[in-house]
mmCIF file of the C-alpha atoms, coordinates in Angstrom:
data_MODEL
# 
_entry.id   MODEL 
# 
loop_
_atom_site.group_PDB 
_atom_site.id 
_atom_site.type_symbol 
_atom_site.label_atom_id 
_atom_site.label_alt_id 
_atom_site.label_comp_id 
_atom_site.label_asym_id 
_atom_site.label_entity_id 
_atom_site.label_seq_id 
_atom_site.pdbx_PDB_ins_code 
_atom_site.Cartn_x 
_atom_site.Cartn_y 
_atom_site.Cartn_z 
_atom_site.occupancy 
_atom_site.B_iso_or_equiv 
_atom_site.pdbx_formal_charge 
_atom_site.auth_seq_id 
_atom_site.auth_comp_id 
_atom_site.auth_asym_id 
_atom_site.auth_atom_id 
_atom_site.pdbx_PDB_model_num 
ATOM 1   C CA . UNK A 1 1   ? -61.693 -100.651 -50.571 1.00 0.00 ? 1   UNK A CA 1 
ATOM 2   C CA . UNK A 1 2   ? -60.497 -104.056 -50.914 1.00 0.00 ? 2   UNK A CA 1 
ATOM 3   C CA . UNK A 1 3   ? -61.204 -106.468 -54.014 1.00 0.00 ? 3   UNK A CA 1 
ATOM 4   C CA . UNK A 1 4   ? -60.401 -110.020 -53.369 1.00 0.00 ? 4   UNK A CA 1 
ATOM 5   C CA . UNK A 1 5   ? -59.267 -113.063 -55.753 1.00 0.00 ? 5   UNK A CA 1 
ATOM 6   C CA . UNK A 1 6   ? -61.818 -113.652 -58.320 1.00 0.00 ? 6   UNK A CA 1 
ATOM 7   C CA . UNK A 1 7   ? -64.018 -110.554 -57.600 1.00 0.00 ? 7   UNK A CA 1 
ATOM 8   C CA . UNK A 1 8   ? -65.236 -108.282 -60.345 1.00 0.00 ? 8   UNK A CA 1 
ATOM 9   C CA . UNK A 1 9   ? -65.455 -104.582 -60.054 1.00 0.00 ? 9   UNK A CA 1 
ATOM 10  C CA . UNK A 1 10  ? -68.552 -103.644 -62.429 1.00 0.00 ? 10  UNK A CA 1 
ATOM 11  C CA . UNK A 1 11  ? -68.423 -100.038 -63.323 1.00 0.00 ? 11  UNK A CA 1 
ATOM 12  C CA . UNK A 1 12  ? -71.254 -98.314  -65.478 1.00 0.00 ? 12  UNK A CA 1 
ATOM 13  C CA . UNK A 1 13  ? -70.381 -95.091  -67.325 1.00 0.00 ? 13  UNK A CA 1 
ATOM 14  C CA . UNK A 1 14  ? -72.271 -92.952  -69.937 1.00 0.00 ? 14  UNK A CA 1 
ATOM 15  C CA . UNK A 1 15  ? -70.157 -91.423  -72.462 1.00 0.00 ? 15  UNK A CA 1 
ATOM 16  C CA . UNK A 1 16  ? -73.121 -89.014  -73.810 1.00 0.00 ? 16  UNK A CA 1 
ATOM 17  C CA . UNK A 1 17  ? -73.031 -87.210  -70.662 1.00 0.00 ? 17  UNK A CA 1 
ATOM 18  C CA . UNK A 1 18  ? -69.693 -87.882  -69.106 1.00 0.00 ? 18  UNK A CA 1 
ATOM 19  C CA . UNK A 1 19  ? -71.085 -89.809  -66.020 1.00 0.00 ? 19  UNK A CA 1 
ATOM 20  C CA . UNK A 1 20  ? -70.464 -92.738  -64.314 1.00 0.00 ? 20  UNK A CA 1 
ATOM 21  C CA . UNK A 1 21  ? -70.460 -94.692  -60.927 1.00 0.00 ? 21  UNK A CA 1 
ATOM 22  C CA . UNK A 1 22  ? -68.243 -93.484  -58.051 1.00 0.00 ? 22  UNK A CA 1 
ATOM 23  C CA . UNK A 1 23  ? -66.940 -95.847  -55.281 1.00 0.00 ? 23  UNK A CA 1 
ATOM 24  C CA . UNK A 1 24  ? -65.648 -93.897  -52.240 1.00 0.00 ? 24  UNK A CA 1 
ATOM 25  C CA . UNK A 1 25  ? -63.245 -95.629  -49.853 1.00 0.00 ? 25  UNK A CA 1 
ATOM 26  C CA . UNK A 1 26  ? -61.938 -93.744  -46.536 1.00 0.00 ? 26  UNK A CA 1 
ATOM 27  C CA . UNK A 1 27  ? -59.077 -96.696  -46.397 1.00 0.00 ? 27  UNK A CA 1 
ATOM 28  C CA . UNK A 1 28  ? -56.408 -97.993  -49.153 1.00 0.00 ? 28  UNK A CA 1 
ATOM 29  C CA . UNK A 1 29  ? -57.056 -99.332  -52.573 1.00 0.00 ? 29  UNK A CA 1 
ATOM 30  C CA . UNK A 1 30  ? -56.394 -102.962 -52.232 1.00 0.00 ? 30  UNK A CA 1 
ATOM 31  C CA . UNK A 1 31  ? -56.543 -104.754 -55.527 1.00 0.00 ? 31  UNK A CA 1 
ATOM 32  C CA . UNK A 1 32  ? -56.045 -108.683 -55.682 1.00 0.00 ? 32  UNK A CA 1 
ATOM 33  C CA . UNK A 1 33  ? -53.700 -109.154 -58.593 1.00 0.00 ? 33  UNK A CA 1 
ATOM 34  C CA . UNK A 1 34  ? -53.647 -111.716 -61.028 1.00 0.00 ? 34  UNK A CA 1 
ATOM 35  C CA . UNK A 1 35  ? -55.083 -113.221 -64.314 1.00 0.00 ? 35  UNK A CA 1 
ATOM 36  C CA . UNK A 1 36  ? -58.725 -114.780 -64.002 1.00 0.00 ? 36  UNK A CA 1 
ATOM 37  C CA . UNK A 1 37  ? -59.727 -116.284 -60.886 1.00 0.00 ? 37  UNK A CA 1 
ATOM 38  C CA . UNK A 1 38  ? -56.632 -115.082 -59.307 1.00 0.00 ? 38  UNK A CA 1 
ATOM 39  C CA . UNK A 1 39  ? -57.020 -111.560 -59.685 1.00 0.00 ? 39  UNK A CA 1 
ATOM 40  C CA . UNK A 1 40  ? -59.465 -108.782 -59.538 1.00 0.00 ? 40  UNK A CA 1 
ATOM 41  C CA . UNK A 1 41  ? -61.443 -108.171 -62.651 1.00 0.00 ? 41  UNK A CA 1 
ATOM 42  C CA . UNK A 1 42  ? -62.935 -104.884 -64.180 1.00 0.00 ? 42  UNK A CA 1 
ATOM 43  C CA . UNK A 1 43  ? -65.656 -104.642 -66.246 1.00 0.00 ? 43  UNK A CA 1 
ATOM 44  C CA . UNK A 1 44  ? -66.750 -101.636 -68.256 1.00 0.00 ? 44  UNK A CA 1 
ATOM 45  C CA . UNK A 1 45  ? -70.240 -101.146 -69.518 1.00 0.00 ? 45  UNK A CA 1 
ATOM 46  C CA . UNK A 1 46  ? -71.223 -98.199  -71.485 1.00 0.00 ? 46  UNK A CA 1 
ATOM 47  C CA . UNK A 1 47  ? -74.750 -97.245  -70.942 1.00 0.00 ? 47  UNK A CA 1 
ATOM 48  C CA . UNK A 1 48  ? -75.200 -94.430  -73.292 1.00 0.00 ? 48  UNK A CA 1 
ATOM 49  C CA . UNK A 1 49  ? -72.258 -94.129  -76.175 1.00 0.00 ? 49  UNK A CA 1 
ATOM 50  C CA . UNK A 1 50  ? -70.875 -90.629  -77.098 1.00 0.00 ? 50  UNK A CA 1 
ATOM 51  C CA . UNK A 1 51  ? -67.686 -88.824  -78.244 1.00 0.00 ? 51  UNK A CA 1 
ATOM 52  C CA . UNK A 1 52  ? -65.848 -86.735  -75.508 1.00 0.00 ? 52  UNK A CA 1 
ATOM 53  C CA . UNK A 1 53  ? -63.467 -84.209  -75.353 1.00 0.00 ? 53  UNK A CA 1 
ATOM 54  C CA . UNK A 1 54  ? -59.768 -84.827  -75.004 1.00 0.00 ? 54  UNK A CA 1 
ATOM 55  C CA . UNK A 1 55  ? -59.026 -84.421  -71.161 1.00 0.00 ? 55  UNK A CA 1 
ATOM 56  C CA . UNK A 1 56  ? -62.859 -85.214  -69.883 1.00 0.00 ? 56  UNK A CA 1 
ATOM 57  C CA . UNK A 1 57  ? -62.142 -87.502  -66.670 1.00 0.00 ? 57  UNK A CA 1 
ATOM 58  C CA . UNK A 1 58  ? -64.384 -89.711  -64.681 1.00 0.00 ? 58  UNK A CA 1 
ATOM 59  C CA . UNK A 1 59  ? -63.602 -91.150  -61.175 1.00 0.00 ? 59  UNK A CA 1 
ATOM 60  C CA . UNK A 1 60  ? -64.194 -94.825  -60.750 1.00 0.00 ? 60  UNK A CA 1 
ATOM 61  C CA . UNK A 1 61  ? -62.522 -94.752  -57.070 1.00 0.00 ? 61  UNK A CA 1 
ATOM 62  C CA . UNK A 1 62  ? -61.701 -92.281  -54.707 1.00 0.00 ? 62  UNK A CA 1 
ATOM 63  C CA . UNK A 1 63  ? -59.728 -93.135  -51.646 1.00 0.00 ? 63  UNK A CA 1 
ATOM 64  C CA . UNK A 1 64  ? -57.971 -91.447  -48.815 1.00 0.00 ? 64  UNK A CA 1 
ATOM 65  C CA . UNK A 1 65  ? -55.239 -94.014  -47.996 1.00 0.00 ? 65  UNK A CA 1 
ATOM 66  C CA . UNK A 1 66  ? -52.345 -95.368  -50.292 1.00 0.00 ? 66  UNK A CA 1 
ATOM 67  C CA . UNK A 1 67  ? -52.116 -97.760  -53.274 1.00 0.00 ? 67  UNK A CA 1 
ATOM 68  C CA . UNK A 1 68  ? -49.668 -100.546 -53.847 1.00 0.00 ? 68  UNK A CA 1 
ATOM 69  C CA . UNK A 1 69  ? -48.526 -99.772  -57.532 1.00 0.00 ? 69  UNK A CA 1 
ATOM 70  C CA . UNK A 1 70  ? -48.313 -103.641 -58.226 1.00 0.00 ? 70  UNK A CA 1 
ATOM 71  C CA . UNK A 1 71  ? -51.926 -104.345 -57.406 1.00 0.00 ? 71  UNK A CA 1 
ATOM 72  C CA . UNK A 1 72  ? -53.773 -104.096 -60.994 1.00 0.00 ? 72  UNK A CA 1 
ATOM 73  C CA . UNK A 1 73  ? -57.294 -104.885 -62.390 1.00 0.00 ? 73  UNK A CA 1 
ATOM 74  C CA . UNK A 1 74  ? -57.488 -107.192 -65.040 1.00 0.00 ? 74  UNK A CA 1 
ATOM 75  C CA . UNK A 1 75  ? -59.797 -105.906 -68.028 1.00 0.00 ? 75  UNK A CA 1 
ATOM 76  C CA . UNK A 1 76  ? -60.749 -108.069 -71.152 1.00 0.00 ? 76  UNK A CA 1 
ATOM 77  C CA . UNK A 1 77  ? -58.097 -110.936 -69.875 1.00 0.00 ? 77  UNK A CA 1 
ATOM 78  C CA . UNK A 1 78  ? -55.068 -108.889 -69.551 1.00 0.00 ? 78  UNK A CA 1 
ATOM 79  C CA . UNK A 1 79  ? -53.699 -106.870 -66.788 1.00 0.00 ? 79  UNK A CA 1 
ATOM 80  C CA . UNK A 1 80  ? -54.485 -103.431 -66.816 1.00 0.00 ? 80  UNK A CA 1 
ATOM 81  C CA . UNK A 1 81  ? -51.264 -101.199 -66.095 1.00 0.00 ? 81  UNK A CA 1 
ATOM 82  C CA . UNK A 1 82  ? -51.050 -97.893  -64.528 1.00 0.00 ? 82  UNK A CA 1 
ATOM 83  C CA . UNK A 1 83  ? -51.249 -95.165  -67.148 1.00 0.00 ? 83  UNK A CA 1 
ATOM 84  C CA . UNK A 1 84  ? -52.211 -97.515  -70.019 1.00 0.00 ? 84  UNK A CA 1 
ATOM 85  C CA . UNK A 1 85  ? -54.493 -96.663  -72.742 1.00 0.00 ? 85  UNK A CA 1 
ATOM 86  C CA . UNK A 1 86  ? -57.427 -98.884  -74.028 1.00 0.00 ? 86  UNK A CA 1 
ATOM 87  C CA . UNK A 1 87  ? -60.480 -97.931  -76.324 1.00 0.00 ? 87  UNK A CA 1 
ATOM 88  C CA . UNK A 1 88  ? -64.087 -98.300  -75.112 1.00 0.00 ? 88  UNK A CA 1 
ATOM 89  C CA . UNK A 1 89  ? -66.944 -96.948  -77.477 1.00 0.00 ? 89  UNK A CA 1 
ATOM 90  C CA . UNK A 1 90  ? -65.592 -93.876  -79.430 1.00 0.00 ? 90  UNK A CA 1 
ATOM 91  C CA . UNK A 1 91  ? -63.062 -92.760  -76.942 1.00 0.00 ? 91  UNK A CA 1 
ATOM 92  C CA . UNK A 1 92  ? -59.585 -93.577  -76.254 1.00 0.00 ? 92  UNK A CA 1 
ATOM 93  C CA . UNK A 1 93  ? -58.851 -93.940  -72.428 1.00 0.00 ? 93  UNK A CA 1 
ATOM 94  C CA . UNK A 1 94  ? -55.843 -93.399  -70.048 1.00 0.00 ? 94  UNK A CA 1 
ATOM 95  C CA . UNK A 1 95  ? -56.189 -95.350  -66.974 1.00 0.00 ? 95  UNK A CA 1 
ATOM 96  C CA . UNK A 1 96  ? -54.679 -93.843  -63.875 1.00 0.00 ? 96  UNK A CA 1 
ATOM 97  C CA . UNK A 1 97  ? -54.834 -95.944  -60.445 1.00 0.00 ? 97  UNK A CA 1 
ATOM 98  C CA . UNK A 1 98  ? -53.328 -92.860  -58.347 1.00 0.00 ? 98  UNK A CA 1 
ATOM 99  C CA . UNK A 1 99  ? -54.376 -89.636  -60.033 1.00 0.00 ? 99  UNK A CA 1 
ATOM 100 C CA . UNK A 1 100 ? -53.877 -86.829  -57.898 1.00 0.00 ? 100 UNK A CA 1 
ATOM 101 C CA . UNK A 1 101 ? -57.113 -85.138  -59.115 1.00 0.00 ? 101 UNK A CA 1 
ATOM 102 C CA . UNK A 1 102 ? -60.837 -86.430  -59.600 1.00 0.00 ? 102 UNK A CA 1 
ATOM 103 C CA . UNK A 1 103 ? -63.017 -86.483  -62.323 1.00 0.00 ? 103 UNK A CA 1 
ATOM 104 C CA . UNK A 1 104 ? -66.055 -84.583  -63.068 1.00 0.00 ? 104 UNK A CA 1 
ATOM 105 C CA . UNK A 1 105 ? -68.495 -87.282  -61.849 1.00 0.00 ? 105 UNK A CA 1 
ATOM 106 C CA . UNK A 1 106 ? -69.968 -87.054  -58.544 1.00 0.00 ? 106 UNK A CA 1 
ATOM 107 C CA . UNK A 1 107 ? -67.313 -84.395  -57.657 1.00 0.00 ? 107 UNK A CA 1 
ATOM 108 C CA . UNK A 1 108 ? -69.000 -83.436  -54.273 1.00 0.00 ? 108 UNK A CA 1 
ATOM 109 C CA . UNK A 1 109 ? -68.781 -86.967  -53.111 1.00 0.00 ? 109 UNK A CA 1 
ATOM 110 C CA . UNK A 1 110 ? -65.051 -86.963  -53.400 1.00 0.00 ? 110 UNK A CA 1 
ATOM 111 C CA . UNK A 1 111 ? -64.245 -84.425  -50.962 1.00 0.00 ? 111 UNK A CA 1 
ATOM 112 C CA . UNK A 1 112 ? -61.688 -85.755  -48.597 1.00 0.00 ? 112 UNK A CA 1 
ATOM 113 C CA . UNK A 1 113 ? -60.030 -88.202  -50.719 1.00 0.00 ? 113 UNK A CA 1 
ATOM 114 C CA . UNK A 1 114 ? -56.446 -87.898  -51.533 1.00 0.00 ? 114 UNK A CA 1 
ATOM 115 C CA . UNK A 1 115 ? -56.239 -90.284  -54.523 1.00 0.00 ? 115 UNK A CA 1 
ATOM 116 C CA . UNK A 1 116 ? -58.347 -91.284  -57.538 1.00 0.00 ? 116 UNK A CA 1 
ATOM 117 C CA . UNK A 1 117 ? -58.820 -94.423  -59.834 1.00 0.00 ? 117 UNK A CA 1 
ATOM 118 C CA . UNK A 1 118 ? -59.718 -92.328  -62.950 1.00 0.00 ? 118 UNK A CA 1 
ATOM 119 C CA . UNK A 1 119 ? -60.282 -92.662  -66.886 1.00 0.00 ? 119 UNK A CA 1 
ATOM 120 C CA . UNK A 1 120 ? -59.208 -89.725  -68.821 1.00 0.00 ? 120 UNK A CA 1 
ATOM 121 C CA . UNK A 1 121 ? -59.926 -88.918  -72.533 1.00 0.00 ? 121 UNK A CA 1 
ATOM 122 C CA . UNK A 1 122 ? -57.126 -88.963  -74.528 1.00 0.00 ? 122 UNK A CA 1 
ATOM 123 C CA . UNK A 1 123 ? -56.364 -88.328  -78.453 1.00 0.00 ? 123 UNK A CA 1 
ATOM 124 C CA . UNK A 1 124 ? -56.589 -91.677  -80.695 1.00 0.00 ? 124 UNK A CA 1 
ATOM 125 C CA . UNK A 1 125 ? -52.988 -92.552  -81.546 1.00 0.00 ? 125 UNK A CA 1 
ATOM 126 C CA . UNK A 1 126 ? -53.904 -92.496  -85.350 1.00 0.00 ? 126 UNK A CA 1 
ATOM 127 C CA . UNK A 1 127 ? -55.077 -88.537  -84.650 1.00 0.00 ? 127 UNK A CA 1 
ATOM 128 C CA . UNK A 1 128 ? -51.879 -87.733  -82.508 1.00 0.00 ? 128 UNK A CA 1 
ATOM 129 C CA . UNK A 1 129 ? -49.872 -89.221  -85.226 1.00 0.00 ? 129 UNK A CA 1 
ATOM 130 C CA . UNK A 1 130 ? -51.849 -87.229  -87.776 1.00 0.00 ? 130 UNK A CA 1 
ATOM 131 C CA . UNK A 1 131 ? -51.448 -83.936  -85.940 1.00 0.00 ? 131 UNK A CA 1 
ATOM 132 C CA . UNK A 1 132 ? -47.773 -84.563  -85.313 1.00 0.00 ? 132 UNK A CA 1 
ATOM 133 C CA . UNK A 1 133 ? -46.844 -85.456  -89.465 1.00 0.00 ? 133 UNK A CA 1 
ATOM 134 C CA . UNK A 1 134 ? -48.757 -82.233  -90.266 1.00 0.00 ? 134 UNK A CA 1 
ATOM 135 C CA . UNK A 1 135 ? -46.906 -80.067  -87.973 1.00 0.00 ? 135 UNK A CA 1 
ATOM 136 C CA . UNK A 1 136 ? -43.658 -81.289  -89.455 1.00 0.00 ? 136 UNK A CA 1 
ATOM 137 C CA . UNK A 1 137 ? -44.778 -80.902  -92.776 1.00 0.00 ? 137 UNK A CA 1 
ATOM 138 C CA . UNK A 1 138 ? -45.599 -77.370  -91.764 1.00 0.00 ? 138 UNK A CA 1 
ATOM 139 C CA . UNK A 1 139 ? -42.204 -76.387  -90.036 1.00 0.00 ? 139 UNK A CA 1 
ATOM 140 C CA . UNK A 1 140 ? -40.326 -78.103  -93.200 1.00 0.00 ? 140 UNK A CA 1 
ATOM 141 C CA . UNK A 1 141 ? -42.205 -76.150  -95.674 1.00 0.00 ? 141 UNK A CA 1 
ATOM 142 C CA . UNK A 1 142 ? -41.385 -72.920  -93.300 1.00 0.00 ? 142 UNK A CA 1 
ATOM 143 C CA . UNK A 1 143 ? -37.716 -73.753  -93.595 1.00 0.00 ? 143 UNK A CA 1 
ATOM 144 C CA . UNK A 1 144 ? -37.590 -73.760  -97.374 1.00 0.00 ? 144 UNK A CA 1 
ATOM 145 C CA . UNK A 1 145 ? -39.118 -70.509  -97.746 1.00 0.00 ? 145 UNK A CA 1 
# 
């Protein structure tokens, strides 16, 4: 699949039911990088909002060929790096351009793909920090006894 300069990849998802669009390509993932009209823009539209479980995953694109790691989408005016986190609705997502496993949406239509552009729900940073702090307090308390 090839995204040219100035193009937009518009993706719609349903967080209430963990579902979203899927683009399947029998070729390579080719994204024109650059900010604004020089690159490829990604828009994400949440049709129905919901809070998902950690590790819930959606596939945006499945492809059989390779991906050049320097080719990235623009999202909200900035480059969306591989393995970067962002918030959409009530969920914190990890964005991956070359995942080795697809998400739960249209899984039968992803057969034969070698790589996947995915979004995976991850714990929000504040929640992860809180859990880490609670764990450290429990460990310190245990050492004192």
